mmCIF file of C-alpha atoms and ligand atoms in Angstrom:
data_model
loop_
_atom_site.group_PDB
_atom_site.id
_atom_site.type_symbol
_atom_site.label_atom_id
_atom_site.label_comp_id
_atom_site.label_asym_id
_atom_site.label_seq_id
_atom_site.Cartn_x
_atom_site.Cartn_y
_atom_site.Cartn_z
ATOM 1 C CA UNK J 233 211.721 17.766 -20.775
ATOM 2 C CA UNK J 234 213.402 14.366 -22.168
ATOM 3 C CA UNK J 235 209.696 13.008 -22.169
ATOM 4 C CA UNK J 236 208.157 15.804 -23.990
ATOM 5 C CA UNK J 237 210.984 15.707 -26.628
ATOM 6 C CA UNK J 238 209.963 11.516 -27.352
ATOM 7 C CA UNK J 239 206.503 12.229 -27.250
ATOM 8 C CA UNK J 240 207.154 14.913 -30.076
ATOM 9 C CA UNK J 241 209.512 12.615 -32.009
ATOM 10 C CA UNK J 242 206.873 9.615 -31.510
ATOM 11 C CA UNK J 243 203.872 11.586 -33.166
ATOM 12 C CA UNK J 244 206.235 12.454 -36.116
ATOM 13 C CA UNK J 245 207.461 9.354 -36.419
ATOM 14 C CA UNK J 246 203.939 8.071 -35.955
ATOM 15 C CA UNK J 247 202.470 10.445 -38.284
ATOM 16 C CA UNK J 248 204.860 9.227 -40.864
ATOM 17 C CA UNK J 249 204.745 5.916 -40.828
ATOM 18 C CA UNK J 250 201.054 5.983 -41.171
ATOM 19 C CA UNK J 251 201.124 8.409 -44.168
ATOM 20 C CA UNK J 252 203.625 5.535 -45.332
ATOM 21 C CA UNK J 253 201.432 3.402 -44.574
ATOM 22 C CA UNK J 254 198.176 4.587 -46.137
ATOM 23 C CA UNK J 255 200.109 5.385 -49.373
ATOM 24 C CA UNK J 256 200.784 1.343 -49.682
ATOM 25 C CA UNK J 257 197.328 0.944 -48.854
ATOM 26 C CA UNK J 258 196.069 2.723 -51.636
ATOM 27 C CA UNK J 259 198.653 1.137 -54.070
ATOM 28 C CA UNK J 260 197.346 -2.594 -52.670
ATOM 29 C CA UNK J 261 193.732 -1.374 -53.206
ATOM 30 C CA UNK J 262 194.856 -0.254 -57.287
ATOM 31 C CA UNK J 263 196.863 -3.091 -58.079
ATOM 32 C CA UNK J 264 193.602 -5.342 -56.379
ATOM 33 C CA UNK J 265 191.174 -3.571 -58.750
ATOM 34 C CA UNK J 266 193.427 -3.756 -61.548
ATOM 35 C CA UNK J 267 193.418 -7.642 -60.955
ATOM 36 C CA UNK J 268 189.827 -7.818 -61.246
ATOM 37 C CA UNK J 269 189.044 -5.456 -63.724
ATOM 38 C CA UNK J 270 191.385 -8.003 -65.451
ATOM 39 C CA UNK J 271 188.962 -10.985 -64.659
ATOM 40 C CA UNK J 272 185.774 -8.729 -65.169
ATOM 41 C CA UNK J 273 187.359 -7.731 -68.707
ATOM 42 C CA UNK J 274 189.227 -11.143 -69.476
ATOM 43 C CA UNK J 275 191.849 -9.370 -70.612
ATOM 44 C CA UNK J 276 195.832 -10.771 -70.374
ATOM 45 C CA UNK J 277 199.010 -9.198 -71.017
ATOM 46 C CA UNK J 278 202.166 -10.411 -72.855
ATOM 47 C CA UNK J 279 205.089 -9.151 -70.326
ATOM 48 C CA UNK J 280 205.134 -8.190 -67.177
ATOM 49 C CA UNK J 281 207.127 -4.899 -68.348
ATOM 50 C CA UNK J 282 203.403 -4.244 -70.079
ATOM 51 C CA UNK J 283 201.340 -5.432 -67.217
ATOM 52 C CA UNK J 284 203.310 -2.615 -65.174
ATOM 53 C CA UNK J 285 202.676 0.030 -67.953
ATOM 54 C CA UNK J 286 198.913 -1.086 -68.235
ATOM 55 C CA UNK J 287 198.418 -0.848 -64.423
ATOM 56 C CA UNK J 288 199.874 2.801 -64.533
ATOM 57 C CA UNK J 289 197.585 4.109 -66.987
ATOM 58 C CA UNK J 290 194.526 1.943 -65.162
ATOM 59 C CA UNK J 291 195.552 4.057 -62.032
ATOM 60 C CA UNK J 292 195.513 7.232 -63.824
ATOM 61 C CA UNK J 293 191.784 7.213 -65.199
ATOM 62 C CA UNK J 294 190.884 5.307 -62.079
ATOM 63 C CA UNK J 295 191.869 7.971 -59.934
ATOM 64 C CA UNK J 296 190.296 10.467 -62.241
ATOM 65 C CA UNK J 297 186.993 8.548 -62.051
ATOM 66 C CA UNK J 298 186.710 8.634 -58.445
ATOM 67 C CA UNK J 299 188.373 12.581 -58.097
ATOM 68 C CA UNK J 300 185.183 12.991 -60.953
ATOM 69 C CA UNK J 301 182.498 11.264 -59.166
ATOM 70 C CA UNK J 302 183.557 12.503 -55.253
ATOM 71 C CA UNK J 303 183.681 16.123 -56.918
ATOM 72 C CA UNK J 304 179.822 17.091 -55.845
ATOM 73 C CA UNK J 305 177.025 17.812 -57.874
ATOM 74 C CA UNK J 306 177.394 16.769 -61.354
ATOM 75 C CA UNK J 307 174.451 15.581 -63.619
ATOM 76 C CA UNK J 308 176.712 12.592 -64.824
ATOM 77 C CA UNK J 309 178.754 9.800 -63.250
ATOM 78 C CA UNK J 310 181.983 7.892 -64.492
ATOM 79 C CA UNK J 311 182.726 4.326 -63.877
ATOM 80 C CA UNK J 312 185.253 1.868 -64.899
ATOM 81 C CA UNK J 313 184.665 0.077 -67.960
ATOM 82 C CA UNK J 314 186.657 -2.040 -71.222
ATOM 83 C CA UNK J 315 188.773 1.131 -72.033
ATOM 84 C CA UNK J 316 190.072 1.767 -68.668
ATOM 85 C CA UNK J 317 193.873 0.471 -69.185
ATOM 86 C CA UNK J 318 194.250 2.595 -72.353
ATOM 87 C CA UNK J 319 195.832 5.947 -73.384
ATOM 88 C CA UNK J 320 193.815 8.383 -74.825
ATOM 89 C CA UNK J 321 195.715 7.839 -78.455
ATOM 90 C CA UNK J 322 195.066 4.108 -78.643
ATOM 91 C CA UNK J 323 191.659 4.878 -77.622
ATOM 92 C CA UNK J 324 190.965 6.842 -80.014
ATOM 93 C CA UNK J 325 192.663 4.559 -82.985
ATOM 94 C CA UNK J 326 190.652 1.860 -81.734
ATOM 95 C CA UNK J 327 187.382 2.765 -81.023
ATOM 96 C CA UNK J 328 185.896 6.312 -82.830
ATOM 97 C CA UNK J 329 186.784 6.530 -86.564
ATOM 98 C CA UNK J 330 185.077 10.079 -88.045
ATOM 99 C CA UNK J 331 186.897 11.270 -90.488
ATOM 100 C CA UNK J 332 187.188 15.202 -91.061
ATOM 101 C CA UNK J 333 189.634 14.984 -94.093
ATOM 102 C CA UNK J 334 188.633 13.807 -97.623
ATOM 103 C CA UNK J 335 185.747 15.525 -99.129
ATOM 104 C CA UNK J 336 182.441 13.456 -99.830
ATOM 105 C CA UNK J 337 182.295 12.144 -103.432
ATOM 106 C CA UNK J 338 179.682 15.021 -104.558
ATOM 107 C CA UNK J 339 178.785 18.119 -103.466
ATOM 108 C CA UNK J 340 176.798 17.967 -100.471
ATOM 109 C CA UNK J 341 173.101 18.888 -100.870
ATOM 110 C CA UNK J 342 172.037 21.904 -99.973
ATOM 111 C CA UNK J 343 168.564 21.905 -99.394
ATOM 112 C CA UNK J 344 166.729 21.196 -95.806
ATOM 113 C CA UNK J 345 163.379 19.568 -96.284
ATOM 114 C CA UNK J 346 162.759 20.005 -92.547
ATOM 115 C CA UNK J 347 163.308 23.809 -92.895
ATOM 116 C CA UNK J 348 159.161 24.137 -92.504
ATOM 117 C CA UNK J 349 158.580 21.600 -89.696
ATOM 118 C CA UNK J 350 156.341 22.929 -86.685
ATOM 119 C CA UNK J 351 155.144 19.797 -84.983
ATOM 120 C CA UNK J 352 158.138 19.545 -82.534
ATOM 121 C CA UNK J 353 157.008 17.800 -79.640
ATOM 122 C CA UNK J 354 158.687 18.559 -76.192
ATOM 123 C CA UNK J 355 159.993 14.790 -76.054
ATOM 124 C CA UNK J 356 160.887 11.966 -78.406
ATOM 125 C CA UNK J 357 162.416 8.974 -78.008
ATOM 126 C CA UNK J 358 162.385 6.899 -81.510
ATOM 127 C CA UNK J 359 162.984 3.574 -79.877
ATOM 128 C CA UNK J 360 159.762 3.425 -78.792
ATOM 129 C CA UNK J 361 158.604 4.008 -81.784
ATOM 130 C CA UNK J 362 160.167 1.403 -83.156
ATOM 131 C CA UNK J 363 162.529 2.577 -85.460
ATOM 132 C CA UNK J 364 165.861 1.821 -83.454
ATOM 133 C CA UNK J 365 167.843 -1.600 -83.788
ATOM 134 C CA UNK J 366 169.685 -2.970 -80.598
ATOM 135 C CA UNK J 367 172.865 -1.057 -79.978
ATOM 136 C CA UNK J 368 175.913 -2.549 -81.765
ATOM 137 C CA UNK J 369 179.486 -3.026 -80.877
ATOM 138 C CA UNK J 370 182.145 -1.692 -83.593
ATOM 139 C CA UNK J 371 185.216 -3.381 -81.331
ATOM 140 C CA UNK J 372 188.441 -2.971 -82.511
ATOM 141 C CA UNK J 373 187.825 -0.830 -85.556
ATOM 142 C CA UNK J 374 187.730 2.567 -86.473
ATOM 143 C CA UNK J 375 184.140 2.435 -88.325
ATOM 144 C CA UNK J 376 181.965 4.246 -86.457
ATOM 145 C CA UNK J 377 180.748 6.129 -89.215
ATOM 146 C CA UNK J 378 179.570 2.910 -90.800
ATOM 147 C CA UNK J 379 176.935 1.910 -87.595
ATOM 148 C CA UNK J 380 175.885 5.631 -87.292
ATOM 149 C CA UNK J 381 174.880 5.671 -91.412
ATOM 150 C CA UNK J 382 173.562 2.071 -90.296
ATOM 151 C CA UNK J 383 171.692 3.701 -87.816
ATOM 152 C CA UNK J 384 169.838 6.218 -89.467
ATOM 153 C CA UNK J 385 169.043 4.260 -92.657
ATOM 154 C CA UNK J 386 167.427 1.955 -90.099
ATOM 155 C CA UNK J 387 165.715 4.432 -88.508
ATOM 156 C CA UNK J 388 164.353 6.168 -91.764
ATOM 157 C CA UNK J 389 163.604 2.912 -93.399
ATOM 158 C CA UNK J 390 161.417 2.037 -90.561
ATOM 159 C CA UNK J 391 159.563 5.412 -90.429
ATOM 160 C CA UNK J 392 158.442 4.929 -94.442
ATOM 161 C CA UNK J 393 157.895 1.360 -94.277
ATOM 162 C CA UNK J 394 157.140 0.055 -91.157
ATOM 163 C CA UNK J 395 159.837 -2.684 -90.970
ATOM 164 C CA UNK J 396 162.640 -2.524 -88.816
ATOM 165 C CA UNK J 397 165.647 -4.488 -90.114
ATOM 166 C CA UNK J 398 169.049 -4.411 -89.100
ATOM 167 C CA UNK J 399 171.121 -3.278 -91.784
ATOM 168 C CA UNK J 400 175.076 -3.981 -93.125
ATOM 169 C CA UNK J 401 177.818 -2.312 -91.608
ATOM 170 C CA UNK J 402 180.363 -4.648 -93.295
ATOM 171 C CA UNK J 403 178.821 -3.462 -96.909
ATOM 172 C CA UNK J 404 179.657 -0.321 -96.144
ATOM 173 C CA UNK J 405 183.174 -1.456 -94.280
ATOM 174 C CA UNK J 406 184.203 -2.974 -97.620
ATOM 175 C CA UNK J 407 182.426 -1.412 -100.314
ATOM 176 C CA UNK J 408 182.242 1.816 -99.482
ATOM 177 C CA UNK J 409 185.503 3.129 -99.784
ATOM 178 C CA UNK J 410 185.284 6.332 -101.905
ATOM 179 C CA UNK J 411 186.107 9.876 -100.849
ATOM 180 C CA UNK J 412 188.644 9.591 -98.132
ATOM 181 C CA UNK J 413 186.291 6.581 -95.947
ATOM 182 C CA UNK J 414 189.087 4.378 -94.983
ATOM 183 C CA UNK J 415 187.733 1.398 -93.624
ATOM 184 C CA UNK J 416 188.741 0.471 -89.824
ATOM 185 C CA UNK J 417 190.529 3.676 -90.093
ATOM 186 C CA UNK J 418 187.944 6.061 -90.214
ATOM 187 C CA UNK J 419 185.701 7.539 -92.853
ATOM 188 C CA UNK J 420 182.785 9.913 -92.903
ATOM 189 C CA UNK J 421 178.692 8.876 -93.292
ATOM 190 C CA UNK J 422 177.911 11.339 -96.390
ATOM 191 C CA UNK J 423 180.153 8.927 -98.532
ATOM 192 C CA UNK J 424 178.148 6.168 -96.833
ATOM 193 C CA UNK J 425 175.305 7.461 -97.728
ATOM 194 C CA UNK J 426 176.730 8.106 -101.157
ATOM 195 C CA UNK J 427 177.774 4.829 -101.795
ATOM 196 C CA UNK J 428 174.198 3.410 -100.762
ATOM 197 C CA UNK J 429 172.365 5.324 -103.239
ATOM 198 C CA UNK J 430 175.242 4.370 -105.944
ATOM 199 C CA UNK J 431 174.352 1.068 -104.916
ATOM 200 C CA UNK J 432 170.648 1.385 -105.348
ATOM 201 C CA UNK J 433 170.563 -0.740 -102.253
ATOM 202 C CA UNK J 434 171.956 -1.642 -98.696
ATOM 203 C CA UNK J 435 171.684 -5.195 -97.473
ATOM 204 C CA UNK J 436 171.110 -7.088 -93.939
ATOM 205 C CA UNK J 437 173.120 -7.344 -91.205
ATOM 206 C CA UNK J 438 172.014 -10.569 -91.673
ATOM 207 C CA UNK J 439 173.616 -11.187 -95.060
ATOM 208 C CA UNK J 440 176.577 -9.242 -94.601
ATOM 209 C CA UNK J 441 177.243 -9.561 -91.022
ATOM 210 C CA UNK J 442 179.601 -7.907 -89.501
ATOM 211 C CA UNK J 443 183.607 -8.702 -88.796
ATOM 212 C CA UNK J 444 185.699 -6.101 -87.151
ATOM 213 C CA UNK J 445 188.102 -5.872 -89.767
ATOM 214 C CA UNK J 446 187.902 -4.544 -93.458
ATOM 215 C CA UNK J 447 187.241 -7.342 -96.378
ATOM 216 C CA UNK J 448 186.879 -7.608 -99.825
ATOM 217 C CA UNK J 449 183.688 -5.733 -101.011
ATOM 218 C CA UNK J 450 181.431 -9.390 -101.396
ATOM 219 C CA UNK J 451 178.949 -8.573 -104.381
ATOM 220 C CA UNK J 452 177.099 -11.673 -103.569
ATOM 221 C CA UNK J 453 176.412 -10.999 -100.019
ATOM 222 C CA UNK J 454 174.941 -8.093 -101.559
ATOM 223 C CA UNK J 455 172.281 -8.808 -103.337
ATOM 224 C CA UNK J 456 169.395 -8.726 -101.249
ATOM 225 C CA UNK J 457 169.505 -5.166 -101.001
ATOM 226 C CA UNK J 458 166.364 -4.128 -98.950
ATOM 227 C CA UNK J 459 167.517 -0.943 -97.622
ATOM 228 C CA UNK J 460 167.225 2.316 -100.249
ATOM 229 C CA UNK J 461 167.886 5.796 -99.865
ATOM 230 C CA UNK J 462 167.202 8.844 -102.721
ATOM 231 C CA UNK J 463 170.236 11.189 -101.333
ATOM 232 C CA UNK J 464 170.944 12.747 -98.018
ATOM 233 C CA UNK J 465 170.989 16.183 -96.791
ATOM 234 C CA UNK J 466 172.872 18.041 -94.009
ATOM 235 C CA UNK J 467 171.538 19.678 -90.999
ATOM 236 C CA UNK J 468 172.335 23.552 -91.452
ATOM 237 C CA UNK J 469 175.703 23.735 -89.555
ATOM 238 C CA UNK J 470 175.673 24.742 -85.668
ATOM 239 C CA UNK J 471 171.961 25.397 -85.194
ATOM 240 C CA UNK J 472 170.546 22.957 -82.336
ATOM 241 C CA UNK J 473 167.139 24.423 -83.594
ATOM 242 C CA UNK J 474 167.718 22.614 -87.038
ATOM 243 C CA UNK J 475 168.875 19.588 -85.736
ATOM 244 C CA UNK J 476 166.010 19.797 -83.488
ATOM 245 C CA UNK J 477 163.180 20.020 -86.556
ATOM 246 C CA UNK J 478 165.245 16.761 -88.268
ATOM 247 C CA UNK J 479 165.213 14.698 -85.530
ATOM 248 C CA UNK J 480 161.751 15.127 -84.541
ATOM 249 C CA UNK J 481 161.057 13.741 -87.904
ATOM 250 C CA UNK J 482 163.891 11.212 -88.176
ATOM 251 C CA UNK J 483 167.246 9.538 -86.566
ATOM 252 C CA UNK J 484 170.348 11.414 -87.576
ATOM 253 C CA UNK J 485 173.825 10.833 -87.785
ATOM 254 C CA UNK J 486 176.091 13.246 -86.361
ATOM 255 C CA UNK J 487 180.040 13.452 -85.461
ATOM 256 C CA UNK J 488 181.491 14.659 -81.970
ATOM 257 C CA UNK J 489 184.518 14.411 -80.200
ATOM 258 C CA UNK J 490 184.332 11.237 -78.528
ATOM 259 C CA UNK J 491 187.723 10.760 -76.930
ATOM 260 C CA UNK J 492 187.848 12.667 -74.109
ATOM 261 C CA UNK J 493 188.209 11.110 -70.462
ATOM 262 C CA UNK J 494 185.012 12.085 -69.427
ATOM 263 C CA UNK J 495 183.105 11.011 -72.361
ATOM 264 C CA UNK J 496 185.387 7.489 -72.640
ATOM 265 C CA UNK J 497 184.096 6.667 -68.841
ATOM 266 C CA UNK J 498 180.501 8.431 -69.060
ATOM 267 C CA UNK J 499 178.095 5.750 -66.853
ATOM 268 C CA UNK J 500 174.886 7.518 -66.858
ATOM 269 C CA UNK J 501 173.286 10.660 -66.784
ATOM 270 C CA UNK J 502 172.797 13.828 -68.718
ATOM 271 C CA UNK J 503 176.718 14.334 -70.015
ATOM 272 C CA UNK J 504 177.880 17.704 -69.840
ATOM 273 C CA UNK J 505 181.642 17.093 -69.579
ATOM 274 C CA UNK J 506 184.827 18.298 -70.458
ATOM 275 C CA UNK J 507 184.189 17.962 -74.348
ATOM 276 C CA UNK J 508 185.229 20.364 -77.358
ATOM 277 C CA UNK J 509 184.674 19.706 -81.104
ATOM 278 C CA UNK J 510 187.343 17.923 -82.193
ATOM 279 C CA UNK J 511 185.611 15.663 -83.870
ATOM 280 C CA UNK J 512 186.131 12.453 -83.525
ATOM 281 C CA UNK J 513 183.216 9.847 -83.091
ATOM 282 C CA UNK J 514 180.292 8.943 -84.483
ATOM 283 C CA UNK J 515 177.136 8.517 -83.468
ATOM 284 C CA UNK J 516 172.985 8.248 -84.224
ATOM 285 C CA UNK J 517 170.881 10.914 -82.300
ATOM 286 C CA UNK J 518 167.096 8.520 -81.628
ATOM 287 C CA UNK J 519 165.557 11.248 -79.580
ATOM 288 C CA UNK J 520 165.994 14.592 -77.507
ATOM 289 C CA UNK J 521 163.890 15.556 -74.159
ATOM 290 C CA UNK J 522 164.604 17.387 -70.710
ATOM 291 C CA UNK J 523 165.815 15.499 -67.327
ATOM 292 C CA UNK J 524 164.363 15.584 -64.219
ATOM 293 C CA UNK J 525 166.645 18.474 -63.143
ATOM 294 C CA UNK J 526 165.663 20.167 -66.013
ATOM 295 C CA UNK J 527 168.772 19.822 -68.533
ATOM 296 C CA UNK J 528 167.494 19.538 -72.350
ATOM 297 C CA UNK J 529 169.750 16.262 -73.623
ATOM 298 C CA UNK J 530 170.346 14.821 -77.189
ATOM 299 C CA UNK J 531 169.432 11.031 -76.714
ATOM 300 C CA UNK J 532 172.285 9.390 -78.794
ATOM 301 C CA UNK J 533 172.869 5.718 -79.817
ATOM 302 C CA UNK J 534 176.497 4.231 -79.546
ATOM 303 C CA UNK J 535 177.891 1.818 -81.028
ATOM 304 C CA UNK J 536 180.495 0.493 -78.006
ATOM 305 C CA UNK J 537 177.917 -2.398 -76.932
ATOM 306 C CA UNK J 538 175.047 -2.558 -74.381
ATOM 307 C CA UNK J 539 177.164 -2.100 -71.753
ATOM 308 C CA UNK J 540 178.192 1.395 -71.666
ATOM 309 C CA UNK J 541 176.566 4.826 -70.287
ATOM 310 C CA UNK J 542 173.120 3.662 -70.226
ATOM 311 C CA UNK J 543 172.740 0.455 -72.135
ATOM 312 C CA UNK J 544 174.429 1.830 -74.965
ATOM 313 C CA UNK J 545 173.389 5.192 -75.208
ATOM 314 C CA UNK J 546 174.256 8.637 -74.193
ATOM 315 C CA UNK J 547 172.579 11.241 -72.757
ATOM 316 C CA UNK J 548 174.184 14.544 -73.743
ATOM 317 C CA UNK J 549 173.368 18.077 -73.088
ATOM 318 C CA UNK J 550 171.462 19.735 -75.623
ATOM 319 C CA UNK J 551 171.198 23.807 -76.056
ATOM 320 C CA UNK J 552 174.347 24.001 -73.854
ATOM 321 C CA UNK J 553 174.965 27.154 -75.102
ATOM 322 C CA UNK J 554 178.113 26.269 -77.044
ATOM 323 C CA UNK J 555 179.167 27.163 -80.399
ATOM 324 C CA UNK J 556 178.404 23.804 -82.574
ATOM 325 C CA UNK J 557 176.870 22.228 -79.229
ATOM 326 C CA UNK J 558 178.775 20.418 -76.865
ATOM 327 C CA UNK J 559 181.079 17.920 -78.316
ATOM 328 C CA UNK J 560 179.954 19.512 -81.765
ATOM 329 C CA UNK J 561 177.130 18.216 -82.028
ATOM 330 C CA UNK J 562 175.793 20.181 -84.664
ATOM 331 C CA UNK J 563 178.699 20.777 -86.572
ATOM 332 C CA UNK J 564 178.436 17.732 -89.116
ATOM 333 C CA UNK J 565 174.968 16.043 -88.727
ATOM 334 C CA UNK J 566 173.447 14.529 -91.770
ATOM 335 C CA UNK J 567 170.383 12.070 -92.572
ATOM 336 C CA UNK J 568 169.366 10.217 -95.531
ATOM 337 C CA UNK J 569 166.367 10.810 -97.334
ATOM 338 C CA UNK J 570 163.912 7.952 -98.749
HETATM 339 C C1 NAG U 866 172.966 20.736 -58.397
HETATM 340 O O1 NAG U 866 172.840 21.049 -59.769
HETATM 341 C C2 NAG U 866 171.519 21.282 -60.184
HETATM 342 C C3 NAG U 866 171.487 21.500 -61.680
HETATM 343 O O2 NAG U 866 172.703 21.330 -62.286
HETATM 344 C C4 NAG U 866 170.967 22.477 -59.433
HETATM 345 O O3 NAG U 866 169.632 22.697 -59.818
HETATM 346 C C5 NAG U 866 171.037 22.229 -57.930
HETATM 347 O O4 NAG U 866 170.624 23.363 -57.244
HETATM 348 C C6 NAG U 866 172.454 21.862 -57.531
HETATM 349 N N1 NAG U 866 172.472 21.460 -56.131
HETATM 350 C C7 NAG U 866 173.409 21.866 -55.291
HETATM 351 C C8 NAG U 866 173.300 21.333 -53.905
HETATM 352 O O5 NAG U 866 174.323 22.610 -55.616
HETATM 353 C C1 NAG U 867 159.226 26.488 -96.513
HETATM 354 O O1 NAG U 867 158.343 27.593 -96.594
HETATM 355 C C2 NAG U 867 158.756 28.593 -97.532
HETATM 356 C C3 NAG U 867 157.776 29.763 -97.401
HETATM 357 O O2 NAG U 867 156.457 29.319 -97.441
HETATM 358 C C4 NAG U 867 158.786 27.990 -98.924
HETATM 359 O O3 NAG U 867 159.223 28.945 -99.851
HETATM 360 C C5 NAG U 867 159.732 26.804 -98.943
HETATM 361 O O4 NAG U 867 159.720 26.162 -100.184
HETATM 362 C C6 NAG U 867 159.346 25.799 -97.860
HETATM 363 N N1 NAG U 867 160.376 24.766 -97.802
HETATM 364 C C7 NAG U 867 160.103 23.465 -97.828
HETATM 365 C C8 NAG U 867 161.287 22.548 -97.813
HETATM 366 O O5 NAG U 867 158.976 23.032 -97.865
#
């Protein structure tokens, strides 16, 4: 009877201690990762009090990666990457930028010179057809709107002339700075697009190159404006069908919400996450097409580096049969006509 009773007590006690155990196991194995994320990301913190608070949040959307990618058949994975010891809020200070207040220095155009367009193909990718820079990093600033106006003057540029050059974000960054755009703190392309056909002109990259923080509009850097536009248009509002016609004739810049933990650690795949339409972000849609398990995606450009999703870009689900498409999608999309 004695014997039985110690066995009993042993397992418990066993039990425990291994539960115990495993729990500082998995603690070892975060702060381990955290470390080398550190080295992978070079990145060093003032305090230990904020090392401590950094590794918390690095645990949080590290355990929500893995939950996320051990949860079974999803059409998208999540890894790691730069923005993995951040808060959503800092994220979002830091790294998106669209701006849904201020209203766009004229009234926005109303026509749709796509409105006729027939020749949709099933697939389009306007990278290869040369119209799409290498993907750009915004870092530490709140301009997104600037690279995805970039983007599609690029892309629209290259289309009528043949030349692909990469254009000024920092122009734009500095100079353009009516209706509501707020430099590094967000703005909206329309008044980008404004602003370039005030101009009469955009520059290069080249000439104006870019430096994560807002400057003095530089009129001399300025005057080799090679990039024109006559005025923009938007896409009619909510209708994937519109946006379709548009960008089988040209890159377009759209907003989306951009924050969200799923779209913030998207690694590859046809995205068709968590995401509403609080828009956020900014983007360039190059191209559209169907994956091989038969999801119609919105190829979209990025301007977080080369590194992220899939060498910059995103892959996100088109005709998911939300209002505005998911992450609004084709709430605010606009292009610039030449
Ligand atoms: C996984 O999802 C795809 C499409 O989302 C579906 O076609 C397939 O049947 C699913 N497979 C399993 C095992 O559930
Ligand atoms: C589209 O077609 C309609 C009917 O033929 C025509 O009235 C309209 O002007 C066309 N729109 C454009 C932008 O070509």
């Amino acid at each position: 009877m004695m014997s039985l009773i110690h066995v009993f007590l042993f397992l418990i006690f066993g039990t425990l201690a291994s539960l115990a155990m495993s729990r500082t196991i998995h603690e070892t194995f975060i702060v381990d990762k955290h470390e080398q994320w550190m080295v992978d990301y070079n990145r060093k913190y003032e305090s230990k009090l904020e090392k401590e608070k950094r590794l918390n949040i690095f645990k949080e959307n590290l355990e929500y990666i893995e939950s996320f990618n051990n949860g079974g058949n999803r059409s998208f994975k999540l890894s790691l990457n730069e923005f993995a010891d951040m808060t959503q809020d800092k994220f979002i200070a830091a790294h998106t930028g669209y701006k849904m207040q201020g209203n766009p220095t004229l009234s926005e155009s109303t026509s749709f010179m796509y409105q006729n367009v027939s020749d949709v193909p099933t697939s389009l990718d306007w990278r290869a057809q040369g119209a799409v820079t290498p993907v750009k990093f915004q870092g530490q600033c709140g301009c997104c709107w600037a690279f995805s106006a970039v983007a599609a003057i690029e892309g629209i540029v290259q289309i009528k002339t043949g030349s692909l050059i990469s254009l000024s974000e920092q122009q734009l960054l500095d100079c353009s700075t009516d209706g509501g755009n707020r430099g590094c703190d967000g703005g909206q392309m329309v008044n980008a697009f404004e602003y370039v056909i005030r101009n009469q002109g955009l520059t290069t990259e080249e000439s104006y190159p870019y430096q994560e923080t807002q400057e003095t509009c530089d009129t001399e850097k300025q005057i080799n404006k090679v990039a024109t536009i006559n005025e923009y248009q938007m896409v009619p509002e909510n209708d994937e069908e519109a946006l379709l016609m548009v960008v089988a004739s040209q890159p377009v810049s759209v907003a989306i919400e951009g924050h969200g933990q799923d779209f913030r650690f998207y690694s590859g795949g046809v995205f068709t996450g968590d995401c509403g339409n609080a828009l956020s972000h900014a983007v360039t849609v190059v191209g559209y097409g169907t994956s091989e398990e038969g999801l119609n995606y919105w190829l979209v450009k990025n301007s977080w580096g080369e590194t992220l999703g899939e060498n910059g870009y995103i892959r996100i689900q088109r005709d998911a049969n939300t209002p505005g498409g998911l992450c609004g999608i084709a709430m605010k999309a606009s292009y610039p006509v030449m």
